[in-house]
């Protein structure tokens, strides 16, 4: 498949990708855009001109209405875009709706309904267990039986480029007699993949594992900013709370799962075999997504998503097995992506081993946790058809001092 646009075959936003986002230009309202090369297609205006009625949802300021239409509409929308951008006969009518990406402002792509964060990397969970609970088994007894997760704060999910204010809260190290209060001194990142969910369900219904992909629209890069000192003191016995809820950053472009068909890979292997509701007719598949974690211009880690233990379909099936409904615009994170090798760890907690092994940056400084003014950028790409990359773009954020 080739486009009539001048886009190199190895461009991360080539014709095989076509991610959706919400953009605006000066003086115009935010609406759905589709990235192709270094342009953004004004999708709703293009669809309106072509007489595609179902494309009206692309004139709205979030992807939620499009997500509500379900998988058949998602496929039809993608087919429409492919046709418009590959058949030369559409060139003259489509070209006016292409805007240079440098001229647009990107917004949060979804109105986040519910936000859940999982913990699907065995290496990450093992590392955290060793650091936080050195006298116990690193993995809790439930870990290989269910994808562990918690409900996060949907209202503080922000788009890439949004500054992150250092959170303030309580902490108490084991050696301290009493808790103290102040700005976090162990501010961290978590490199994750976020899954954008559509085709809402009713309370009481559950999404079976073989139907999970009907609700998995696409993926974003996700940075789950984490205040380790606040987290360590508050998380027993109910899990993460204020150490996480101050901000979660996502990338502006939602890459459809359809664009990642060539990136499906087998999971590393599950032992023991999970319960039946987590076993599908087809073997559970992961995704081959390659990450870069950059801190102030230095790449400090290269996590590999294929290392994750639980599949996205298993996470979604588990999320709804109790009858909890899905809403359009739900978002769930994979959990920190860490592998066996040190340079594939997706958090500073693991890279610096809780501060014991400072990380050297190219500017000559070192870090254990984040300093005010630090900028963290996650980038990722996956293999597409014919060896072409499918880019997920980037998610970036800069730490501002506590208020
Ligand atoms: Ca997380």
mmCIF file of N, CA and C and ligand atoms in Angstrom, residues 115 117-118 150 190 192 224 226 244 335-336, ligand 1:
data_model
loop_
_atom_site.group_PDB
_atom_site.id
_atom_site.type_symbol
_atom_site.label_atom_id
_atom_site.label_comp_id
_atom_site.label_asym_id
_atom_site.label_seq_id
_atom_site.Cartn_x
_atom_site.Cartn_y
_atom_site.Cartn_z
ATOM 1 N N UNK A 115 -9.839 5.026 34.533
ATOM 2 C CA UNK A 115 -8.415 4.734 34.314
ATOM 3 C C UNK A 115 -7.961 3.658 35.302
ATOM 4 N N UNK A 117 -4.612 0.919 36.133
ATOM 5 C CA UNK A 117 -3.219 0.621 35.826
ATOM 6 C C UNK A 117 -2.888 -0.783 36.312
ATOM 7 N N UNK A 118 -2.339 -1.581 35.394
ATOM 8 C CA UNK A 118 -1.953 -2.960 35.736
ATOM 9 C C UNK A 118 -0.482 -3.020 36.148
ATOM 10 N N UNK A 150 -4.946 -1.550 39.779
ATOM 11 C CA UNK A 150 -5.654 -0.659 40.709
ATOM 12 C C UNK A 150 -6.336 0.419 39.879
ATOM 13 N N UNK A 190 7.284 5.793 35.126
ATOM 14 C CA UNK A 190 7.062 4.399 34.765
ATOM 15 C C UNK A 190 6.723 4.380 33.280
ATOM 16 N N UNK A 192 5.163 2.863 30.224
ATOM 17 C CA UNK A 192 4.083 1.891 30.053
ATOM 18 C C UNK A 192 3.438 2.049 28.676
ATOM 19 N N UNK A 224 3.492 6.817 33.859
ATOM 20 C CA UNK A 224 2.825 6.821 35.166
ATOM 21 C C UNK A 224 3.797 7.414 36.186
ATOM 22 N N UNK A 226 5.412 8.669 39.391
ATOM 23 C CA UNK A 226 5.229 7.992 40.681
ATOM 24 C C UNK A 226 6.124 8.620 41.743
ATOM 25 N N UNK A 244 0.535 8.329 43.042
ATOM 26 C CA UNK A 244 0.345 8.120 41.602
ATOM 27 C C UNK A 244 -0.640 9.117 40.993
ATOM 28 N N UNK A 335 1.297 -1.303 33.167
ATOM 29 C CA UNK A 335 2.301 -1.428 34.215
ATOM 30 C C UNK A 335 3.675 -1.191 33.601
ATOM 31 N N UNK A 336 4.619 -0.876 34.467
ATOM 32 C CA UNK A 336 5.981 -0.568 34.015
ATOM 33 C C UNK A 336 6.549 -1.708 33.186
HETATM 34 CA CA1 LIG B 1 2.251 1.994 36.899
#
